[in-house]
Amino acid sequence: MSSINRQWVLRSRPKGAIADGDLELVERPLPETGEGQIRVRTLYLSLDPTNRTWMNDSEGYLPPVGLGDVMRGLTLGVVEDSRSERFAVGDVVSTAAGGWADYAVLDAAAASKVHRAPGLPLTANMSVLGMTGMTAYFGVTDVLKAKAGETLVISAAAGAVGSIAGQIAKQRGCRVIGIAGGPEKCAWLTRDLGFDAAIDYKNEDVGAALDRLAPDGIDLNFENVGGDIMIAVFNRLKV
């Protein structure tokens, strides 16, 4: 086992797109595992759009990453040392406490054991069986309560959450219209995922496309973006 831990730390807050110098790869000594803690070796890191918002100096659903701190991120890893009754060496766990690093020493309460689903890759626990999949599932079934025959519009439809939400809605009998950027993403939605239609917001007016595809209005909206796209959809929701 290495005694050195490579970590990406936040050095400055980006102005727009992330630039050289905003993040720095550093090497630090790996701390000892304390009572009630586990040492986890990172196997997979989920890179998500929300990572960028955590770099801002503003409050959200989570506090911003501090300057000089390890960049936050959801990871899957294997326990290599345990001083907790909750986990044994070799357990695979999910945590957001480790971040962008080779290793993490963290309190056992900050990790959840991953139960392998037969026939599925481990990475499924970061997608369809993870946070994105659960967000899509409960958004469609519990929040929207989508029913057969309803028209659902999904923004960022080619993203991790939107692409799953659309497939779940189709299984429930909805007519699904996705909004995505670029012809390749839109073709993927209709050709491979079974969406009924897709709107390329980069090359067509979203409002006009919605009027064409849903002339009687929209029943449901799974909103992932905000801004002008959200307003275009909201103005066409049935009330």
JSON list of C-alpha atoms in Angstrom, two decimals:
[
{"chain": "A", "resi": 1, "resn": "MET", "atom": "CA", "xyz": [0.00, 0.00, 0.00]},
{"chain": "A", "resi": 2, "resn": "SER", "atom": "CA", "xyz": [1.25, 3.48, -0.85]},
{"chain": "A", "resi": 3, "resn": "SER", "atom": "CA", "xyz": [1.85, 5.92, 1.99]},
{"chain": "A", "resi": 4, "resn": "ILE", "atom": "CA", "xyz": [1.34, 8.85, -0.39]},
{"chain": "A", "resi": 5, "resn": "ASN", "atom": "CA", "xyz": [-2.09, 10.09, -1.39]},
{"chain": "A", "resi": 6, "resn": "ARG", "atom": "CA", "xyz": [-2.54, 12.02, -4.64]},
{"chain": "A", "resi": 7, "resn": "GLN", "atom": "CA", "xyz": [-5.32, 14.60, -4.36]},
{"chain": "A", "resi": 8, "resn": "TRP", "atom": "CA", "xyz": [-6.82, 17.29, -6.56]},
{"chain": "A", "resi": 9, "resn": "VAL", "atom": "CA", "xyz": [-7.31, 20.42, -4.44]},
{"chain": "A", "resi": 10, "resn": "LEU", "atom": "CA", "xyz": [-9.15, 23.65, -5.25]},
{"chain": "A", "resi": 11, "resn": "ARG", "atom": "CA", "xyz": [-6.67, 26.54, -5.46]},
{"chain": "A", "resi": 12, "resn": "SER", "atom": "CA", "xyz": [-8.86, 29.32, -6.85]},
{"chain": "A", "resi": 13, "resn": "ARG", "atom": "CA", "xyz": [-12.50, 29.82, -7.73]},
{"chain": "A", "resi": 14, "resn": "PRO", "atom": "CA", "xyz": [-13.08, 29.59, -11.49]},
{"chain": "A", "resi": 15, "resn": "LYS", "atom": "CA", "xyz": [-14.47, 32.53, -13.43]},
{"chain": "A", "resi": 16, "resn": "GLY", "atom": "CA", "xyz": [-16.60, 30.74, -15.98]},
{"chain": "A", "resi": 17, "resn": "ALA", "atom": "CA", "xyz": [-14.89, 27.63, -17.34]},
{"chain": "A", "resi": 18, "resn": "ILE", "atom": "CA", "xyz": [-12.27, 25.89, -15.20]},
{"chain": "A", "resi": 19, "resn": "ALA", "atom": "CA", "xyz": [-8.78, 27.12, -16.12]},
{"chain": "A", "resi": 20, "resn": "ASP", "atom": "CA", "xyz": [-5.23, 25.99, -15.46]},
{"chain": "A", "resi": 21, "resn": "GLY", "atom": "CA", "xyz": [-4.35, 26.77, -11.87]},
{"chain": "A", "resi": 22, "resn": "ASP", "atom": "CA", "xyz": [-7.87, 26.47, -10.46]},
{"chain": "A", "resi": 23, "resn": "LEU", "atom": "CA", "xyz": [-7.09, 22.88, -9.47]},
{"chain": "A", "resi": 24, "resn": "GLU", "atom": "CA", "xyz": [-3.75, 21.43, -8.41]},
{"chain": "A", "resi": 25, "resn": "LEU", "atom": "CA", "xyz": [-2.61, 17.82, -8.11]},
{"chain": "A", "resi": 26, "resn": "VAL", "atom": "CA", "xyz": [-0.73, 17.42, -4.82]},
{"chain": "A", "resi": 27, "resn": "GLU", "atom": "CA", "xyz": [0.82, 14.54, -2.92]},
{"chain": "A", "resi": 28, "resn": "ARG", "atom": "CA", "xyz": [0.26, 14.27, 0.80]},
{"chain": "A", "resi": 29, "resn": "PRO", "atom": "CA", "xyz": [1.04, 11.62, 3.43]},
{"chain": "A", "resi": 30, "resn": "LEU", "atom": "CA", "xyz": [-1.78, 9.16, 3.97]},
{"chain": "A", "resi": 31, "resn": "PRO", "atom": "CA", "xyz": [-3.05, 9.54, 7.55]},
{"chain": "A", "resi": 32, "resn": "GLU", "atom": "CA", "xyz": [-3.50, 6.63, 9.94]},
{"chain": "A", "resi": 33, "resn": "THR", "atom": "CA", "xyz": [-6.94, 5.08, 10.25]},
{"chain": "A", "resi": 34, "resn": "GLY", "atom": "CA", "xyz": [-8.50, 6.24, 13.51]},
{"chain": "A", "resi": 35, "resn": "GLU", "atom": "CA", "xyz": [-11.05, 4.54, 15.73]},
{"chain": "A", "resi": 36, "resn": "GLY", "atom": "CA", "xyz": [-14.40, 4.27, 13.94]},
{"chain": "A", "resi": 37, "resn": "GLN", "atom": "CA", "xyz": [-12.79, 5.08, 10.59]},
{"chain": "A", "resi": 38, "resn": "ILE", "atom": "CA", "xyz": [-12.03, 3.26, 7.35]},
{"chain": "A", "resi": 39, "resn": "ARG", "atom": "CA", "xyz": [-9.38, 3.72, 4.67]},
{"chain": "A", "resi": 40, "resn": "VAL", "atom": "CA", "xyz": [-10.81, 3.51, 1.17]},
{"chain": "A", "resi": 41, "resn": "ARG", "atom": "CA", "xyz": [-8.94, 3.17, -2.12]},
{"chain": "A", "resi": 42, "resn": "THR", "atom": "CA", "xyz": [-10.82, 4.93, -4.90]},
{"chain": "A", "resi": 43, "resn": "LEU", "atom": "CA", "xyz": [-11.92, 2.76, -7.81]},
{"chain": "A", "resi": 44, "resn": "TYR", "atom": "CA", "xyz": [-14.27, 5.14, -9.63]},
{"chain": "A", "resi": 45, "resn": "LEU", "atom": "CA", "xyz": [-15.06, 8.86, -9.44]},
{"chain": "A", "resi": 46, "resn": "SER", "atom": "CA", "xyz": [-18.29, 10.36, -10.76]},
{"chain": "A", "resi": 47, "resn": "LEU", "atom": "CA", "xyz": [-17.63, 13.63, -12.63]},
{"chain": "A", "resi": 48, "resn": "ASP", "atom": "CA", "xyz": [-20.89, 15.58, -12.58]},
{"chain": "A", "resi": 49, "resn": "PRO", "atom": "CA", "xyz": [-21.98, 19.09, -13.62]},
{"chain": "A", "resi": 50, "resn": "THR", "atom": "CA", "xyz": [-22.67, 19.89, -9.98]},
{"chain": "A", "resi": 51, "resn": "ASN", "atom": "CA", "xyz": [-18.93, 19.58, -9.28]},
{"chain": "A", "resi": 52, "resn": "ARG", "atom": "CA", "xyz": [-18.49, 22.94, -10.99]},
{"chain": "A", "resi": 53, "resn": "THR", "atom": "CA", "xyz": [-21.13, 24.64, -8.80]},
{"chain": "A", "resi": 54, "resn": "TRP", "atom": "CA", "xyz": [-19.34, 23.44, -5.66]},
{"chain": "A", "resi": 55, "resn": "MET", "atom": "CA", "xyz": [-16.33, 25.50, -6.72]},
{"chain": "A", "resi": 56, "resn": "ASN", "atom": "CA", "xyz": [-18.31, 28.75, -6.43]},
{"chain": "A", "resi": 57, "resn": "ASP", "atom": "CA", "xyz": [-18.23, 30.82, -3.25]},
{"chain": "A", "resi": 58, "resn": "SER", "atom": "CA", "xyz": [-21.98, 30.57, -2.75]},
{"chain": "A", "resi": 59, "resn": "GLU", "atom": "CA", "xyz": [-24.30, 28.48, -0.65]},
{"chain": "A", "resi": 60, "resn": "GLY", "atom": "CA", "xyz": [-26.33, 25.74, -2.26]},
{"chain": "A", "resi": 61, "resn": "TYR", "atom": "CA", "xyz": [-27.68, 22.41, -1.11]},
{"chain": "A", "resi": 62, "resn": "LEU", "atom": "CA", "xyz": [-24.07, 21.77, 0.00]},
{"chain": "A", "resi": 63, "resn": "PRO", "atom": "CA", "xyz": [-21.50, 24.33, 1.16]},
{"chain": "A", "resi": 64, "resn": "PRO", "atom": "CA", "xyz": [-18.79, 25.30, -1.34]},
{"chain": "A", "resi": 65, "resn": "VAL", "atom": "CA", "xyz": [-15.49, 23.44, -1.43]},
{"chain": "A", "resi": 66, "resn": "GLY", "atom": "CA", "xyz": [-12.95, 25.45, 0.56]},
{"chain": "A", "resi": 67, "resn": "LEU", "atom": "CA", "xyz": [-9.81, 26.79, -1.06]},
{"chain": "A", "resi": 68, "resn": "GLY", "atom": "CA", "xyz": [-7.01, 24.32, -0.44]},
{"chain": "A", "resi": 69, "resn": "ASP", "atom": "CA", "xyz": [-9.47, 21.49, 0.22]},
{"chain": "A", "resi": 70, "resn": "VAL", "atom": "CA", "xyz": [-9.75, 18.26, -1.75]},
{"chain": "A", "resi": 71, "resn": "MET", "atom": "CA", "xyz": [-12.29, 18.59, -4.53]},
{"chain": "A", "resi": 72, "resn": "ARG", "atom": "CA", "xyz": [-15.58, 16.97, -3.55]},
{"chain": "A", "resi": 73, "resn": "GLY", "atom": "CA", "xyz": [-16.96, 14.09, -5.61]},
{"chain": "A", "resi": 74, "resn": "LEU", "atom": "CA", "xyz": [-18.97, 10.89, -5.32]},
{"chain": "A", "resi": 75, "resn": "THR", "atom": "CA", "xyz": [-16.74, 7.81, -5.40]},
{"chain": "A", "resi": 76, "resn": "LEU", "atom": "CA", "xyz": [-16.82, 4.04, -5.30]},
{"chain": "A", "resi": 77, "resn": "GLY", "atom": "CA", "xyz": [-13.93, 2.42, -3.50]},
{"chain": "A", "resi": 78, "resn": "VAL", "atom": "CA", "xyz": [-12.71, -0.66, -1.69]},
{"chain": "A", "resi": 79, "resn": "VAL", "atom": "CA", "xyz": [-11.98, -0.75, 2.05]},
{"chain": "A", "resi": 80, "resn": "GLU", "atom": "CA", "xyz": [-8.29, -1.50, 2.64]},
{"chain": "A", "resi": 81, "resn": "ASP", "atom": "CA", "xyz": [-8.25, -0.88, 6.40]},
{"chain": "A", "resi": 82, "resn": "SER", "atom": "CA", "xyz": [-11.09, -0.76, 8.90]},
{"chain": "A", "resi": 83, "resn": "ARG", "atom": "CA", "xyz": [-11.39, 0.21, 12.53]},
{"chain": "A", "resi": 84, "resn": "SER", "atom": "CA", "xyz": [-15.17, 0.07, 12.42]},
{"chain": "A", "resi": 85, "resn": "GLU", "atom": "CA", "xyz": [-17.53, -2.84, 13.00]},
{"chain": "A", "resi": 86, "resn": "ARG", "atom": "CA", "xyz": [-19.64, -1.63, 10.08]},
{"chain": "A", "resi": 87, "resn": "PHE", "atom": "CA", "xyz": [-17.11, -2.51, 7.39]},
{"chain": "A", "resi": 88, "resn": "ALA", "atom": "CA", "xyz": [-14.61, -5.27, 6.66]},
{"chain": "A", "resi": 89, "resn": "VAL", "atom": "CA", "xyz": [-11.51, -5.13, 4.50]},
{"chain": "A", "resi": 90, "resn": "GLY", "atom": "CA", "xyz": [-12.58, -5.81, 0.92]},
{"chain": "A", "resi": 91, "resn": "ASP", "atom": "CA", "xyz": [-16.02, -4.20, 1.20]},
{"chain": "A", "resi": 92, "resn": "VAL", "atom": "CA", "xyz": [-16.97, -1.89, -1.66]},
{"chain": "A", "resi": 93, "resn": "VAL", "atom": "CA", "xyz": [-18.41, 1.42, -0.47]},
{"chain": "A", "resi": 94, "resn": "SER", "atom": "CA", "xyz": [-19.86, 4.62, -1.86]},
{"chain": "A", "resi": 95, "resn": "THR", "atom": "CA", "xyz": [-19.04, 8.00, -0.34]},
{"chain": "A", "resi": 96, "resn": "ALA", "atom": "CA", "xyz": [-18.89, 11.71, -1.11]},
{"chain": "A", "resi": 97, "resn": "ALA", "atom": "CA", "xyz": [-16.38, 12.28, 1.69]},
{"chain": "A", "resi": 98, "resn": "GLY", "atom": "CA", "xyz": [-13.32, 11.06, -0.20]},
{"chain": "A", "resi": 99, "resn": "GLY", "atom": "CA", "xyz": [-13.36, 13.30, -3.23]},
{"chain": "A", "resi": 100, "resn": "TRP", "atom": "CA", "xyz": [-10.83, 13.51, -6.04]},
{"chain": "A", "resi": 101, "resn": "ALA", "atom": "CA", "xyz": [-8.08, 11.42, -4.48]},
{"chain": "A", "resi": 102, "resn": "ASP", "atom": "CA", "xyz": [-6.47, 7.99, -4.63]},
{"chain": "A", "resi": 103, "resn": "TYR", "atom": "CA", "xyz": [-7.36, 7.27, -1.01]},
{"chain": "A", "resi": 104, "resn": "ALA", "atom": "CA", "xyz": [-9.64, 8.57, 1.71]},
{"chain": "A", "resi": 105, "resn": "VAL", "atom": "CA", "xyz": [-9.57, 8.04, 5.46]},
{"chain": "A", "resi": 106, "resn": "LEU", "atom": "CA", "xyz": [-13.05, 8.82, 6.70]},
{"chain": "A", "resi": 107, "resn": "ASP", "atom": "CA", "xyz": [-15.58, 8.14, 9.42]},
{"chain": "A", "resi": 108, "resn": "ALA", "atom": "CA", "xyz": [-17.50, 4.94, 8.76]},
{"chain": "A", "resi": 109, "resn": "ALA", "atom": "CA", "xyz": [-20.78, 6.86, 9.02]},
{"chain": "A", "resi": 110, "resn": "ALA", "atom": "CA", "xyz": [-19.83, 8.78, 5.86]},
{"chain": "A", "resi": 111, "resn": "ALA", "atom": "CA", "xyz": [-19.83, 5.65, 3.68]},
{"chain": "A", "resi": 112, "resn": "SER", "atom": "CA", "xyz": [-22.47, 3.22, 2.47]},
{"chain": "A", "resi": 113, "resn": "LYS", "atom": "CA", "xyz": [-21.84, -0.40, 1.59]},
{"chain": "A", "resi": 114, "resn": "VAL", "atom": "CA", "xyz": [-22.43, -1.27, -2.05]},
{"chain": "A", "resi": 115, "resn": "HIS", "atom": "CA", "xyz": [-24.33, -4.49, -2.73]},
{"chain": "A", "resi": 116, "resn": "ARG", "atom": "CA", "xyz": [-23.36, -5.95, -6.09]},
{"chain": "A", "resi": 117, "resn": "ALA", "atom": "CA", "xyz": [-26.29, -6.62, -8.41]},
{"chain": "A", "resi": 118, "resn": "PRO", "atom": "CA", "xyz": [-25.87, -9.90, -10.33]},
{"chain": "A", "resi": 119, "resn": "GLY", "atom": "CA", "xyz": [-25.06, -9.37, -13.98]},
{"chain": "A", "resi": 120, "resn": "LEU", "atom": "CA", "xyz": [-24.38, -5.64, -13.68]},
{"chain": "A", "resi": 121, "resn": "PRO", "atom": "CA", "xyz": [-21.01, -3.88, -13.64]},
{"chain": "A", "resi": 122, "resn": "LEU", "atom": "CA", "xyz": [-19.87, -2.19, -10.46]},
{"chain": "A", "resi": 123, "resn": "THR", "atom": "CA", "xyz": [-20.22, 1.18, -12.17]},
{"chain": "A", "resi": 124, "resn": "ALA", "atom": "CA", "xyz": [-24.01, 0.69, -12.31]},
{"chain": "A", "resi": 125, "resn": "ASN", "atom": "CA", "xyz": [-23.99, 1.73, -8.66]},
{"chain": "A", "resi": 126, "resn": "MET", "atom": "CA", "xyz": [-22.94, 5.21, -9.82]},
{"chain": "A", "resi": 127, "resn": "SER", "atom": "CA", "xyz": [-25.56, 5.42, -12.58]},
{"chain": "A", "resi": 128, "resn": "VAL", "atom": "CA", "xyz": [-28.84, 3.51, -12.83]},
{"chain": "A", "resi": 129, "resn": "LEU", "atom": "CA", "xyz": [-28.54, 2.09, -9.30]},
{"chain": "A", "resi": 130, "resn": "GLY", "atom": "CA", "xyz": [-26.93, 5.20, -7.84]},
{"chain": "A", "resi": 131, "resn": "MET", "atom": "CA", "xyz": [-27.84, 8.81, -7.20]},
{"chain": "A", "resi": 132, "resn": "THR", "atom": "CA", "xyz": [-28.67, 9.64, -10.81]},
{"chain": "A", "resi": 133, "resn": "GLY", "atom": "CA", "xyz": [-30.89, 6.61, -11.26]},
{"chain": "A", "resi": 134, "resn": "MET", "atom": "CA", "xyz": [-32.72, 7.18, -7.99]},
{"chain": "A", "resi": 135, "resn": "THR", "atom": "CA", "xyz": [-33.23, 10.87, -8.85]},
{"chain": "A", "resi": 136, "resn": "ALA", "atom": "CA", "xyz": [-34.74, 9.90, -12.19]},
{"chain": "A", "resi": 137, "resn": "TYR", "atom": "CA", "xyz": [-36.90, 7.10, -10.77]},
{"chain": "A", "resi": 138, "resn": "PHE", "atom": "CA", "xyz": [-38.42, 8.98, -7.87]},
{"chain": "A", "resi": 139, "resn": "GLY", "atom": "CA", "xyz": [-38.73, 12.16, -9.92]},
{"chain": "A", "resi": 140, "resn": "VAL", "atom": "CA", "xyz": [-40.89, 10.39, -12.49]},
{"chain": "A", "resi": 141, "resn": "THR", "atom": "CA", "xyz": [-42.81, 8.02, -10.22]},
{"chain": "A", "resi": 142, "resn": "ASP", "atom": "CA", "xyz": [-43.11, 9.83, -6.88]},
{"chain": "A", "resi": 143, "resn": "VAL", "atom": "CA", "xyz": [-42.88, 13.56, -7.66]},
{"chain": "A", "resi": 144, "resn": "LEU", "atom": "CA", "xyz": [-44.46, 13.77, -11.11]},
{"chain": "A", "resi": 145, "resn": "LYS", "atom": "CA", "xyz": [-46.55, 10.60, -10.70]},
{"chain": "A", "resi": 146, "resn": "ALA", "atom": "CA", "xyz": [-46.39, 10.21, -14.47]},
{"chain": "A", "resi": 147, "resn": "LYS", "atom": "CA", "xyz": [-49.27, 8.30, -16.05]},
{"chain": "A", "resi": 148, "resn": "ALA", "atom": "CA", "xyz": [-49.86, 6.68, -19.42]},
{"chain": "A", "resi": 149, "resn": "GLY", "atom": "CA", "xyz": [-50.93, 9.13, -22.10]},
{"chain": "A", "resi": 150, "resn": "GLU", "atom": "CA", "xyz": [-49.35, 12.20, -20.49]},
{"chain": "A", "resi": 151, "resn": "THR", "atom": "CA", "xyz": [-46.82, 14.32, -22.37]},
{"chain": "A", "resi": 152, "resn": "LEU", "atom": "CA", "xyz": [-43.57, 14.80, -20.46]},
{"chain": "A", "resi": 153, "resn": "VAL", "atom": "CA", "xyz": [-40.81, 17.21, -21.48]},
{"chain": "A", "resi": 154, "resn": "ILE", "atom": "CA", "xyz": [-37.30, 16.59, -20.13]},
{"chain": "A", "resi": 155, "resn": "SER", "atom": "CA", "xyz": [-34.51, 19.17, -20.34]},
{"chain": "A", "resi": 156, "resn": "ALA", "atom": "CA", "xyz": [-30.87, 18.03, -20.42]},
{"chain": "A", "resi": 157, "resn": "ALA", "atom": "CA", "xyz": [-32.45, 14.82, -21.68]},
{"chain": "A", "resi": 158, "resn": "ALA", "atom": "CA", "xyz": [-29.16, 13.30, -22.85]},
{"chain": "A", "resi": 159, "resn": "GLY", "atom": "CA", "xyz": [-27.60, 13.74, -19.41]},
{"chain": "A", "resi": 160, "resn": "ALA", "atom": "CA", "xyz": [-27.24, 11.14, -16.68]},
{"chain": "A", "resi": 161, "resn": "VAL", "atom": "CA", "xyz": [-30.57, 11.87, -14.98]},
{"chain": "A", "resi": 162, "resn": "GLY", "atom": "CA", "xyz": [-32.61, 12.93, -17.98]},
{"chain": "A", "resi": 163, "resn": "SER", "atom": "CA", "xyz": [-31.76, 9.90, -20.11]},
{"chain": "A", "resi": 164, "resn": "ILE", "atom": "CA", "xyz": [-32.88, 7.52, -17.37]},
{"chain": "A", "resi": 165, "resn": "ALA", "atom": "CA", "xyz": [-35.99, 9.55, -16.53]},
{"chain": "A", "resi": 166, "resn": "GLY", "atom": "CA", "xyz": [-37.13, 9.41, -20.14]},
{"chain": "A", "resi": 167, "resn": "GLN", "atom": "CA", "xyz": [-36.85, 5.64, -20.32]},
{"chain": "A", "resi": 168, "resn": "ILE", "atom": "CA", "xyz": [-38.77, 5.21, -17.06]},
{"chain": "A", "resi": 169, "resn": "ALA", "atom": "CA", "xyz": [-41.50, 7.53, -18.32]},
{"chain": "A", "resi": 170, "resn": "LYS", "atom": "CA", "xyz": [-41.77, 5.58, -21.58]},
{"chain": "A", "resi": 171, "resn": "GLN", "atom": "CA", "xyz": [-42.21, 2.36, -19.61]},
{"chain": "A", "resi": 172, "resn": "ARG", "atom": "CA", "xyz": [-45.13, 4.04, -17.84]},
{"chain": "A", "resi": 173, "resn": "GLY", "atom": "CA", "xyz": [-46.75, 4.89, -21.16]},
{"chain": "A", "resi": 174, "resn": "CYS", "atom": "CA", "xyz": [-45.90, 8.58, -21.41]},
{"chain": "A", "resi": 175, "resn": "ARG", "atom": "CA", "xyz": [-45.19, 10.52, -24.57]},
{"chain": "A", "resi": 176, "resn": "VAL", "atom": "CA", "xyz": [-41.68, 11.85, -23.96]},
{"chain": "A", "resi": 177, "resn": "ILE", "atom": "CA", "xyz": [-40.06, 14.88, -25.58]},
{"chain": "A", "resi": 178, "resn": "GLY", "atom": "CA", "xyz": [-36.40, 15.47, -24.79]},
{"chain": "A", "resi": 179, "resn": "ILE", "atom": "CA", "xyz": [-34.42, 18.69, -25.07]},
{"chain": "A", "resi": 180, "resn": "ALA", "atom": "CA", "xyz": [-30.69, 18.31, -25.73]},
{"chain": "A", "resi": 181, "resn": "GLY", "atom": "CA", "xyz": [-27.81, 20.11, -27.43]},
{"chain": "A", "resi": 182, "resn": "GLY", "atom": "CA", "xyz": [-26.72, 18.92, -30.86]},
{"chain": "A", "resi": 183, "resn": "PRO", "atom": "CA", "xyz": [-28.02, 16.52, -33.52]},
{"chain": "A", "resi": 184, "resn": "GLU", "atom": "CA", "xyz": [-26.05, 13.53, -32.24]},
{"chain": "A", "resi": 185, "resn": "LYS", "atom": "CA", "xyz": [-27.57, 13.70, -28.76]},
{"chain": "A", "resi": 186, "resn": "CYS", "atom": "CA", "xyz": [-31.06, 14.20, -30.16]},
{"chain": "A", "resi": 187, "resn": "ALA", "atom": "CA", "xyz": [-30.67, 11.24, -32.52]},
{"chain": "A", "resi": 188, "resn": "TRP", "atom": "CA", "xyz": [-29.48, 9.08, -29.61]},
{"chain": "A", "resi": 189, "resn": "LEU", "atom": "CA", "xyz": [-32.59, 9.98, -27.59]},
{"chain": "A", "resi": 190, "resn": "THR", "atom": "CA", "xyz": [-35.04, 8.93, -30.28]},
{"chain": "A", "resi": 191, "resn": "ARG", "atom": "CA", "xyz": [-33.08, 6.10, -31.91]},
{"chain": "A", "resi": 192, "resn": "ASP", "atom": "CA", "xyz": [-31.63, 4.33, -28.88]},
{"chain": "A", "resi": 193, "resn": "LEU", "atom": "CA", "xyz": [-33.64, 5.42, -25.83]},
{"chain": "A", "resi": 194, "resn": "GLY", "atom": "CA", "xyz": [-37.11, 5.44, -27.35]},
{"chain": "A", "resi": 195, "resn": "PHE", "atom": "CA", "xyz": [-38.00, 9.12, -26.85]},
{"chain": "A", "resi": 196, "resn": "ASP", "atom": "CA", "xyz": [-40.91, 10.17, -29.04]},
{"chain": "A", "resi": 197, "resn": "ALA", "atom": "CA", "xyz": [-39.20, 13.39, -30.11]},
{"chain": "A", "resi": 198, "resn": "ALA", "atom": "CA", "xyz": [-36.14, 15.48, -29.37]},
{"chain": "A", "resi": 199, "resn": "ILE", "atom": "CA", "xyz": [-35.49, 19.23, -29.63]},
{"chain": "A", "resi": 200, "resn": "ASP", "atom": "CA", "xyz": [-32.00, 20.50, -30.43]},
{"chain": "A", "resi": 201, "resn": "TYR", "atom": "CA", "xyz": [-31.87, 23.74, -28.44]},
{"chain": "A", "resi": 202, "resn": "LYS", "atom": "CA", "xyz": [-28.62, 24.75, -30.14]},
{"chain": "A", "resi": 203, "resn": "ASN", "atom": "CA", "xyz": [-30.15, 24.78, -33.61]},
{"chain": "A", "resi": 204, "resn": "GLU", "atom": "CA", "xyz": [-33.87, 25.46, -33.20]},
{"chain": "A", "resi": 205, "resn": "ASP", "atom": "CA", "xyz": [-36.20, 27.65, -31.18]},
{"chain": "A", "resi": 206, "resn": "VAL", "atom": "CA", "xyz": [-37.36, 25.58, -28.21]},
{"chain": "A", "resi": 207, "resn": "GLY", "atom": "CA", "xyz": [-40.72, 27.34, -27.88]},
{"chain": "A", "resi": 208, "resn": "ALA", "atom": "CA", "xyz": [-41.59, 26.91, -31.55]},
{"chain": "A", "resi": 209, "resn": "ALA", "atom": "CA", "xyz": [-40.55, 23.26, -31.45]},
{"chain": "A", "resi": 210, "resn": "LEU", "atom": "CA", "xyz": [-42.73, 22.64, -28.39]},
{"chain": "A", "resi": 211, "resn": "ASP", "atom": "CA", "xyz": [-45.69, 24.29, -30.14]},
{"chain": "A", "resi": 212, "resn": "ARG", "atom": "CA", "xyz": [-45.17, 21.94, -33.08]},
{"chain": "A", "resi": 213, "resn": "LEU", "atom": "CA", "xyz": [-44.66, 18.76, -31.04]},
{"chain": "A", "resi": 214, "resn": "ALA", "atom": "CA", "xyz": [-47.20, 19.45, -28.28]},
{"chain": "A", "resi": 215, "resn": "PRO", "atom": "CA", "xyz": [-49.84, 21.78, -29.75]},
{"chain": "A", "resi": 216, "resn": "ASP", "atom": "CA", "xyz": [-52.30, 20.92, -26.98]},
{"chain": "A", "resi": 217, "resn": "GLY", "atom": "CA", "xyz": [-49.83, 21.72, -24.21]},
{"chain": "A", "resi": 218, "resn": "ILE", "atom": "CA", "xyz": [-47.53, 19.81, -21.87]},
{"chain": "A", "resi": 219, "resn": "ASP", "atom": "CA", "xyz": [-48.66, 17.75, -18.88]},
{"chain": "A", "resi": 220, "resn": "LEU", "atom": "CA", "xyz": [-45.36, 17.28, -17.05]},
{"chain": "A", "resi": 221, "resn": "ASN", "atom": "CA", "xyz": [-41.85, 18.73, -16.97]},
{"chain": "A", "resi": 222, "resn": "PHE", "atom": "CA", "xyz": [-38.71, 17.09, -15.59]},
{"chain": "A", "resi": 223, "resn": "GLU", "atom": "CA", "xyz": [-36.57, 20.20, -15.28]},
{"chain": "A", "resi": 224, "resn": "ASN", "atom": "CA", "xyz": [-32.79, 19.85, -15.16]},
{"chain": "A", "resi": 225, "resn": "VAL", "atom": "CA", "xyz": [-31.60, 23.18, -16.53]},
{"chain": "A", "resi": 226, "resn": "GLY", "atom": "CA", "xyz": [-33.55, 26.32, -15.62]},
{"chain": "A", "resi": 227, "resn": "GLY", "atom": "CA", "xyz": [-33.30, 29.62, -17.47]},
{"chain": "A", "resi": 228, "resn": "ASP", "atom": "CA", "xyz": [-34.86, 30.28, -20.86]},
{"chain": "A", "resi": 229, "resn": "ILE", "atom": "CA", "xyz": [-35.48, 26.60, -21.61]},
{"chain": "A", "resi": 230, "resn": "MET", "atom": "CA", "xyz": [-37.43, 26.19, -18.38]},
{"chain": "A", "resi": 231, "resn": "ILE", "atom": "CA", "xyz": [-39.52, 29.29, -19.13]},
{"chain": "A", "resi": 232, "resn": "ALA", "atom": "CA", "xyz": [-40.33, 28.03, -22.62]},
{"chain": "A", "resi": 233, "resn": "VAL", "atom": "CA", "xyz": [-41.63, 24.77, -21.15]},
{"chain": "A", "resi": 234, "resn": "PHE", "atom": "CA", "xyz": [-43.46, 26.39, -18.22]},
{"chain": "A", "resi": 235, "resn": "ASN", "atom": "CA", "xyz": [-45.34, 28.72, -20.58]},
{"chain": "A", "resi": 236, "resn": "ARG", "atom": "CA", "xyz": [-46.81, 25.67, -22.30]},
{"chain": "A", "resi": 237, "resn": "LEU", "atom": "CA", "xyz": [-47.77, 23.59, -19.27]},
{"chain": "A", "resi": 238, "resn": "LYS", "atom": "CA", "xyz": [-51.43, 22.74, -18.95]},
{"chain": "A", "resi": 239, "resn": "VAL", "atom": "CA", "xyz": [-53.04, 24.53, -15.99]}
]
